[in-house]
Amino acid sequence: MRKIPIIIDCDPGVDDSYAIALANSHPEFELVALTAVEGNVPAVLTRYNCLCLRETFEMENTKVAYGATVPLVRQYFREISVTHGEGGVGGIQFEAPTKEPEQKEAWDVIYEEAVKHNGELVLFAVGPLTNIATCLRKYPDLPKYLKKFVIMGGGTFGNVSATGETAEFNIWVDPHAAKEVFEKLEVYMVGLNATHAAAVEEKDFDEMIEVTSKGTNKASDFLNKLSKFSKENSFGRGEDNNVIHDALAVAGEIDPEILNYKKYYIHVEDREVKNVGQTIVDLEGTSGKEPNCWIAMDVDQPKFVQMMKDMCKYYAEK
Ligand code: BDR
Ligand code: CA
């Protein structure tokens, strides 16, 4: 069987880690590279986490390449993340990685792999879009080599605010990059509307914890700890669900019935105004602008949750 080559540009990140685990468990994907960007935690940590995740999931053939350390224009620095725990991946201590990253930078690896796979590569970006924007600046013909470009980001509501308004985190960290990317690439956007509609319940984490407790390998042990962190960090703090944003973007490419996309015009606010980082979706077509972005509108939540549980089973039984 000819596999679909994929790259995940990411900022691990708890939900990034689930996304990587899910992609790696899918028999039809060849996970060609993880490319690290700044975001949930500083780049030094997202880079380290990519290296560690590669070894945790025994992804010997997956490259890890380092990308941007800061957004294109905005000043942004976040040392710790309450959502993602110490170090960025639920406070989990990894064994020190043994394999080195690529000498080449993230944007060079993305472009070279896209050219190599000539129209077959599916590129996921589940962190701020700094690496992708940089890649497009350096290689304006990138779009013609991609099969599909799927992001987790944006939405009609937000989850971060520093200005009194609200925006989705990935777009908010680097709105300038997002604006450029939306202008240059056909984006399949899995935003907050979709990810929140696919939220995972406490009983589902209990099952994930139970299944992975039976595994006897690094990956299963890691997913057991990660599920426990997810459970504690949401339900343990009185919330009634937990959203595994980034994994949904991957899940939609594994089973197209999970996400239903519709095309709309989208505007990214990149000016230093109150609502910087917002993705304004022209749902009614009033702007008169050509739709430029496929937005995930409907989600099959039970299917997604089942996929997460099956993924845990896959690693536990390895
Ligand atoms: C996005 O922001 C990050 O915290 C998550 O990893 C996800 O990519 C959700 O807004
Ligand atoms: Ca992320």
Tab-separated table of C-alpha atoms and ligand atoms in Angstrom:
chain	number	residue	atom	x	y	z
A	1	MET	CA	0.000	0.000	0.000
A	2	ARG	CA	1.303	3.437	-0.895
A	3	LYS	CA	1.164	5.596	2.195
A	4	ILE	CA	0.183	9.270	2.357
A	5	PRO	CA	3.239	11.342	3.339
A	6	ILE	CA	2.467	13.883	6.047
A	7	ILE	CA	4.316	16.557	8.017
A	8	ILE	CA	3.099	17.963	11.318
A	9	ASP	CA	4.266	21.471	12.117
A	10	CYS	CA	3.610	21.787	15.837
A	11	ASP	CA	4.327	23.297	19.261
A	12	PRO	CA	4.001	20.358	21.651
A	13	GLY	CA	1.849	20.833	23.608
A	14	VAL	CA	-0.481	18.255	25.145
A	15	ASP	CA	-2.966	18.142	22.255
A	16	ASP	CA	-0.098	18.307	19.738
A	17	SER	CA	1.232	15.136	21.362
A	18	TYR	CA	-2.124	13.381	20.928
A	19	ALA	CA	-2.145	14.546	17.283
A	20	ILE	CA	1.327	13.101	16.685
A	21	ALA	CA	0.398	9.844	18.409
A	22	LEU	CA	-2.750	9.565	16.321
A	23	ALA	CA	-1.000	10.268	13.021
A	24	ASN	CA	1.732	7.767	13.835
A	25	SER	CA	-0.825	5.069	14.639
A	26	HIS	CA	-2.570	5.358	11.283
A	27	PRO	CA	-1.346	2.655	8.904
A	28	GLU	CA	-1.959	4.788	5.818
A	29	PHE	CA	0.198	7.709	6.939
A	30	GLU	CA	3.927	8.053	6.592
A	31	LEU	CA	4.944	10.672	9.140
A	32	VAL	CA	7.834	12.236	7.260
A	33	ALA	CA	8.696	15.047	9.672
A	34	LEU	CA	7.797	16.962	12.786
A	35	THR	CA	8.709	20.617	12.503
A	36	ALA	CA	8.795	22.637	15.704
A	37	VAL	CA	7.536	26.173	16.125
A	38	GLU	CA	7.280	28.489	19.136
A	39	GLY	CA	3.879	28.561	20.782
A	40	ASN	CA	2.522	26.713	23.762
A	41	VAL	CA	5.946	26.946	25.339
A	42	PRO	CA	9.173	28.551	24.074
A	43	ALA	CA	10.834	27.028	21.015
A	44	VAL	CA	13.585	25.495	23.096
A	45	LEU	CA	10.938	23.294	24.715
A	46	THR	CA	8.764	22.571	21.661
A	47	ARG	CA	11.960	21.426	19.906
A	48	TYR	CA	12.966	19.219	22.800
A	49	ASN	CA	9.453	17.802	23.023
A	50	CYS	CA	9.444	16.935	19.299
A	51	LEU	CA	12.699	15.024	19.721
A	52	CYS	CA	11.341	13.188	22.761
A	53	LEU	CA	7.995	12.368	21.167
A	54	ARG	CA	9.775	10.892	18.154
A	55	GLU	CA	11.539	8.452	20.471
A	56	THR	CA	8.527	7.802	22.680
A	57	PHE	CA	6.500	6.682	19.669
A	58	GLU	CA	9.470	4.964	18.002
A	59	MET	CA	9.199	7.038	14.850
A	60	GLU	CA	12.679	6.151	13.617
A	61	ASN	CA	12.041	7.378	10.086
A	62	THR	CA	10.521	10.700	11.058
A	63	LYS	CA	12.702	13.772	10.773
A	64	VAL	CA	12.615	16.489	13.410
A	65	ALA	CA	13.464	19.977	12.217
A	66	TYR	CA	13.651	23.195	14.175
A	67	GLY	CA	11.755	26.259	13.068
A	68	ALA	CA	10.956	29.721	14.339
A	69	THR	CA	11.756	30.845	17.850
A	70	VAL	CA	9.639	33.997	17.709
A	71	PRO	CA	6.614	35.180	15.704
A	72	LEU	CA	7.208	37.217	12.525
A	73	VAL	CA	6.415	40.579	14.059
A	74	ARG	CA	4.763	40.384	17.460
A	75	GLN	CA	6.587	40.173	20.718
A	76	TYR	CA	5.560	36.963	22.372
A	77	PHE	CA	7.074	34.951	25.119
A	78	ARG	CA	5.416	32.467	27.386
A	79	GLU	CA	7.609	30.539	29.747
A	80	ILE	CA	5.028	28.289	31.319
A	81	SER	CA	1.645	27.052	30.281
A	82	VAL	CA	-1.112	26.169	32.714
A	83	THR	CA	-3.007	24.345	29.964
A	84	HIS	CA	-0.041	22.232	28.902
A	85	GLY	CA	1.803	21.794	32.186
A	86	GLU	CA	5.442	22.149	33.039
A	87	GLY	CA	7.668	21.642	30.002
A	88	GLY	CA	4.630	21.773	27.699
A	89	VAL	CA	3.601	18.126	27.755
A	90	GLY	CA	1.672	17.643	30.958
A	91	GLY	CA	4.722	17.858	33.209
A	92	ILE	CA	5.809	14.429	31.941
A	93	GLN	CA	9.532	13.792	32.248
A	94	PHE	CA	10.984	12.285	29.086
A	95	GLU	CA	14.166	10.263	28.840
A	96	ALA	CA	16.797	12.420	27.163
A	97	PRO	CA	16.548	11.961	23.386
A	98	THR	CA	19.395	10.185	21.623
A	99	LYS	CA	18.749	11.262	18.036
A	100	GLU	CA	19.701	14.648	16.640
A	101	PRO	CA	17.458	17.046	14.743
A	102	GLU	CA	17.996	17.805	11.063
A	103	GLN	CA	20.694	20.306	10.243
A	104	LYS	CA	18.215	22.005	7.932
A	105	GLU	CA	15.569	24.368	9.167
A	106	ALA	CA	11.866	23.543	9.333
A	107	TRP	CA	10.910	25.531	6.203
A	108	ASP	CA	13.638	23.886	4.131
A	109	VAL	CA	12.553	20.418	5.238
A	110	ILE	CA	8.889	21.182	4.537
A	111	TYR	CA	9.662	22.446	1.055
A	112	GLU	CA	12.108	19.681	0.159
A	113	GLU	CA	9.690	16.976	1.265
A	114	ALA	CA	6.832	18.653	-0.597
A	115	VAL	CA	8.886	18.725	-3.790
A	116	LYS	CA	10.076	15.173	-3.244
A	117	HIS	CA	6.530	13.889	-2.824
A	118	ASN	CA	5.358	16.077	-5.684
A	119	GLY	CA	1.721	16.828	-4.887
A	120	GLU	CA	1.169	13.980	-2.422
A	121	LEU	CA	2.192	15.579	0.856
A	122	VAL	CA	-0.449	16.577	3.399
A	123	LEU	CA	0.866	19.342	5.623
A	124	PHE	CA	-0.654	19.874	9.064
A	125	ALA	CA	0.056	22.996	11.092
A	126	VAL	CA	-1.227	22.813	14.657
A	127	GLY	CA	0.707	25.669	16.213
A	128	PRO	CA	1.273	29.317	15.271
A	129	LEU	CA	1.841	29.636	11.520
A	130	THR	CA	5.307	31.206	11.679
A	131	ASN	CA	7.133	28.292	10.031
A	132	ILE	CA	4.595	28.008	7.222
A	133	ALA	CA	4.668	31.743	6.490
A	134	THR	CA	8.470	31.637	6.454
A	135	CYS	CA	8.375	28.673	4.091
A	136	LEU	CA	6.023	30.518	1.737
A	137	ARG	CA	8.210	33.640	1.768
A	138	LYS	CA	11.254	31.576	0.851
A	139	TYR	CA	9.496	29.178	-1.530
A	140	PRO	CA	6.481	30.900	-3.098
A	141	ASP	CA	5.765	27.825	-5.251
A	142	LEU	CA	5.174	25.596	-2.197
A	143	PRO	CA	1.373	25.427	-2.795
A	144	LYS	CA	1.719	23.573	-6.074
A	145	TYR	CA	3.574	20.734	-4.359
A	146	LEU	CA	1.061	20.164	-1.546
A	147	LYS	CA	-1.888	17.833	-1.646
A	148	LYS	CA	-3.623	19.504	1.259
A	149	PHE	CA	-2.894	21.968	4.038
A	150	VAL	CA	-4.825	21.514	7.284
A	151	ILE	CA	-4.535	23.738	10.329
A	152	MET	CA	-5.850	23.817	13.845
A	153	GLY	CA	-6.522	27.455	14.514
A	154	GLY	CA	-9.062	30.242	14.406
A	155	GLY	CA	-12.791	30.121	14.981
A	156	THR	CA	-15.663	32.455	15.629
A	157	PHE	CA	-14.791	32.687	19.304
A	158	GLY	CA	-11.537	32.708	21.200
A	159	ASN	CA	-9.581	31.086	24.004
A	160	VAL	CA	-6.966	33.707	24.756
A	161	SER	CA	-7.092	37.372	25.586
A	162	ALA	CA	-4.564	39.984	26.468
A	163	THR	CA	-6.342	42.921	24.982
A	164	GLY	CA	-9.867	42.685	26.347
A	165	GLU	CA	-10.981	40.948	23.161
A	166	THR	CA	-10.589	37.310	22.395
A	167	ALA	CA	-8.933	35.207	19.701
A	168	GLU	CA	-7.805	31.635	19.130
A	169	PHE	CA	-4.335	30.976	20.510
A	170	ASN	CA	-2.423	29.806	17.396
A	171	ILE	CA	-3.580	32.709	15.251
A	172	TRP	CA	-3.198	35.181	18.090
A	173	VAL	CA	0.459	34.273	18.697
A	174	ASP	CA	1.395	35.093	15.111
A	175	PRO	CA	-1.436	36.857	13.280
A	176	HIS	CA	0.939	38.261	10.649
A	177	ALA	CA	2.038	34.775	9.699
A	178	ALA	CA	-1.569	33.603	9.646
A	179	LYS	CA	-2.616	36.455	7.363
A	180	GLU	CA	0.136	35.667	4.872
A	181	VAL	CA	-0.606	31.963	4.946
A	182	PHE	CA	-4.351	32.444	4.379
A	183	GLU	CA	-3.557	34.685	1.420
A	184	LYS	CA	-1.150	32.259	-0.206
A	185	LEU	CA	-2.406	28.765	0.541
A	186	GLU	CA	-5.744	27.010	0.378
A	187	VAL	CA	-6.372	26.369	4.054
A	188	TYR	CA	-8.519	23.648	5.616
A	189	MET	CA	-9.216	25.200	8.986
A	190	VAL	CA	-10.181	23.190	12.035
A	191	GLY	CA	-11.099	25.981	14.413
A	192	LEU	CA	-12.446	26.210	17.920
A	193	ASN	CA	-16.059	25.762	16.817
A	194	ALA	CA	-15.178	22.303	15.562
A	195	THR	CA	-12.754	21.303	18.304
A	196	HIS	CA	-15.107	22.318	21.120
A	197	ALA	CA	-17.921	20.375	19.465
A	198	ALA	CA	-15.641	17.332	19.659
A	199	ALA	CA	-14.791	17.737	23.348
A	200	VAL	CA	-13.907	14.600	25.261
A	201	GLU	CA	-15.705	13.619	28.460
A	202	GLU	CA	-14.267	12.395	31.748
A	203	LYS	CA	-15.509	8.839	31.248
A	204	ASP	CA	-13.643	8.725	27.927
A	205	PHE	CA	-10.375	9.704	29.616
A	206	ASP	CA	-11.064	7.025	32.215
A	207	GLU	CA	-11.218	4.487	29.391
A	208	MET	CA	-8.044	5.844	27.806
A	209	ILE	CA	-6.278	5.632	31.175
A	210	GLU	CA	-7.554	2.115	31.767
A	211	VAL	CA	-6.517	0.832	28.318
A	212	THR	CA	-3.044	2.373	28.393
A	213	SER	CA	-2.403	1.121	31.950
A	214	LYS	CA	-2.248	-2.376	30.430
A	215	GLY	CA	0.472	-1.516	27.923
A	216	THR	CA	4.094	-2.328	28.605
A	217	ASN	CA	5.876	0.081	26.280
A	218	LYS	CA	7.037	3.694	26.384
A	219	ALA	CA	4.277	4.985	24.132
A	220	SER	CA	1.496	3.436	26.146
A	221	ASP	CA	3.014	4.605	29.408
A	222	PHE	CA	3.297	8.124	28.001
A	223	LEU	CA	-0.327	8.152	26.825
A	224	ASN	CA	-1.405	6.887	30.229
A	225	LYS	CA	0.317	9.812	31.923
A	226	LEU	CA	-0.952	12.252	29.309
A	227	SER	CA	-4.568	11.097	29.703
A	228	LYS	CA	-4.262	11.406	33.469
A	229	PHE	CA	-2.929	14.930	33.068
A	230	SER	CA	-5.761	15.848	30.659
A	231	LYS	CA	-8.330	14.510	33.071
A	232	GLU	CA	-6.885	16.224	36.131
A	233	ASN	CA	-6.200	19.500	34.372
A	234	SER	CA	-9.807	19.894	33.244
A	235	PHE	CA	-12.295	17.840	35.250
A	236	GLY	CA	-10.067	18.058	38.312
A	237	ARG	CA	-10.394	21.835	38.071
A	238	GLY	CA	-14.164	21.761	37.769
A	239	GLU	CA	-14.474	21.908	33.980
A	240	ASP	CA	-16.962	19.593	32.326
A	241	ASN	CA	-14.989	18.626	29.240
A	242	ASN	CA	-11.531	18.612	27.713
A	243	VAL	CA	-10.767	19.642	24.145
A	244	ILE	CA	-8.025	17.803	22.235
A	245	HIS	CA	-7.856	20.443	19.500
A	246	ASP	CA	-4.893	19.355	17.385
A	247	ALA	CA	-5.782	15.685	17.164
A	248	LEU	CA	-9.104	16.583	15.531
A	249	ALA	CA	-7.308	18.093	12.529
A	250	VAL	CA	-5.473	14.798	12.017
A	251	ALA	CA	-8.566	12.708	12.719
A	252	GLY	CA	-10.451	14.464	9.923
A	253	GLU	CA	-7.879	13.249	7.405
A	254	ILE	CA	-7.970	9.686	8.724
A	255	ASP	CA	-11.762	9.495	8.499
A	256	PRO	CA	-13.303	12.209	6.284
A	257	GLU	CA	-16.701	11.580	7.898
A	258	ILE	CA	-15.454	13.170	11.114
A	259	LEU	CA	-15.285	16.703	9.697
A	260	ASN	CA	-17.478	18.448	7.194
A	261	TYR	CA	-15.886	21.516	5.588
A	262	LYS	CA	-17.527	24.490	3.867
A	263	LYS	CA	-15.730	27.238	2.003
A	264	TYR	CA	-15.941	30.858	3.221
A	265	TYR	CA	-14.009	34.068	2.966
A	266	ILE	CA	-11.947	34.641	6.064
A	267	HIS	CA	-10.128	37.750	7.225
A	268	VAL	CA	-7.324	37.580	9.768
A	269	GLU	CA	-6.947	40.645	11.967
A	270	ASP	CA	-3.218	41.319	12.134
A	271	ARG	CA	-3.283	44.948	13.211
A	272	GLU	CA	-2.397	45.849	16.776
A	273	VAL	CA	-5.992	46.523	17.654
A	274	LYS	CA	-8.131	45.043	20.371
A	275	ASN	CA	-9.236	42.045	18.369
A	276	VAL	CA	-5.811	41.154	16.989
A	277	GLY	CA	-5.659	37.481	16.029
A	278	GLN	CA	-9.352	37.081	15.313
A	279	THR	CA	-10.422	35.140	12.254
A	280	ILE	CA	-13.480	36.889	10.885
A	281	VAL	CA	-15.541	34.468	8.852
A	282	ASP	CA	-17.868	35.850	6.194
A	283	LEU	CA	-20.622	33.312	6.785
A	284	GLU	CA	-23.233	35.278	4.838
A	285	GLY	CA	-21.040	36.304	1.897
A	286	THR	CA	-21.619	39.988	2.604
A	287	SER	CA	-18.013	40.986	1.902
A	288	GLY	CA	-18.421	40.078	-1.748
A	289	LYS	CA	-15.014	38.415	-1.539
A	290	GLU	CA	-14.260	35.024	-3.015
A	291	PRO	CA	-14.286	32.269	-0.373
A	292	ASN	CA	-10.665	31.444	0.435
A	293	CYS	CA	-10.779	28.933	3.248
A	294	TRP	CA	-12.402	25.593	3.971
A	295	ILE	CA	-13.756	25.664	7.500
A	296	ALA	CA	-14.720	22.577	9.491
A	297	MET	CA	-18.374	23.164	10.331
A	298	ASP	CA	-19.774	19.846	11.565
A	299	VAL	CA	-18.074	17.220	13.658
A	300	ASP	CA	-18.843	13.616	14.410
A	301	GLN	CA	-17.849	13.734	18.074
A	302	PRO	CA	-18.528	10.068	18.912
A	303	LYS	CA	-16.383	8.941	15.988
A	304	PHE	CA	-13.539	11.219	17.030
A	305	VAL	CA	-13.655	10.050	20.639
A	306	GLN	CA	-13.734	6.422	19.520
A	307	MET	CA	-10.692	7.093	17.339
A	308	MET	CA	-8.785	8.450	20.348
A	309	LYS	CA	-9.651	5.355	22.358
A	310	ASP	CA	-8.685	3.049	19.496
A	311	MET	CA	-5.390	4.890	19.233
A	312	CYS	CA	-4.720	4.199	22.934
A	313	LYS	CA	-5.550	0.534	22.384
A	314	TYR	CA	-3.192	0.387	19.425
A	315	TYR	CA	-0.231	1.530	21.538
A	316	ALA	CA	-1.243	-0.548	24.572
A	317	GLU	CA	-1.250	-3.709	22.477
A	318	LYS	CA	1.976	-2.992	20.623
B	1	BDR	C1	-4.449	25.574	20.085
B	1	BDR	O1	-3.612	26.300	20.980
B	1	BDR	C2	-2.741	25.445	21.663
B	1	BDR	O2	-2.788	25.675	23.029
B	1	BDR	C3	-3.136	24.034	21.324
B	1	BDR	O3	-1.996	23.206	21.191
B	1	BDR	C4	-3.897	24.160	20.034
B	1	BDR	O4	-3.053	24.009	18.922
B	1	BDR	C5	-5.879	25.687	20.560
B	1	BDR	O5	-6.285	27.006	20.527
B	2	CA	CA	-0.754	23.164	19.161
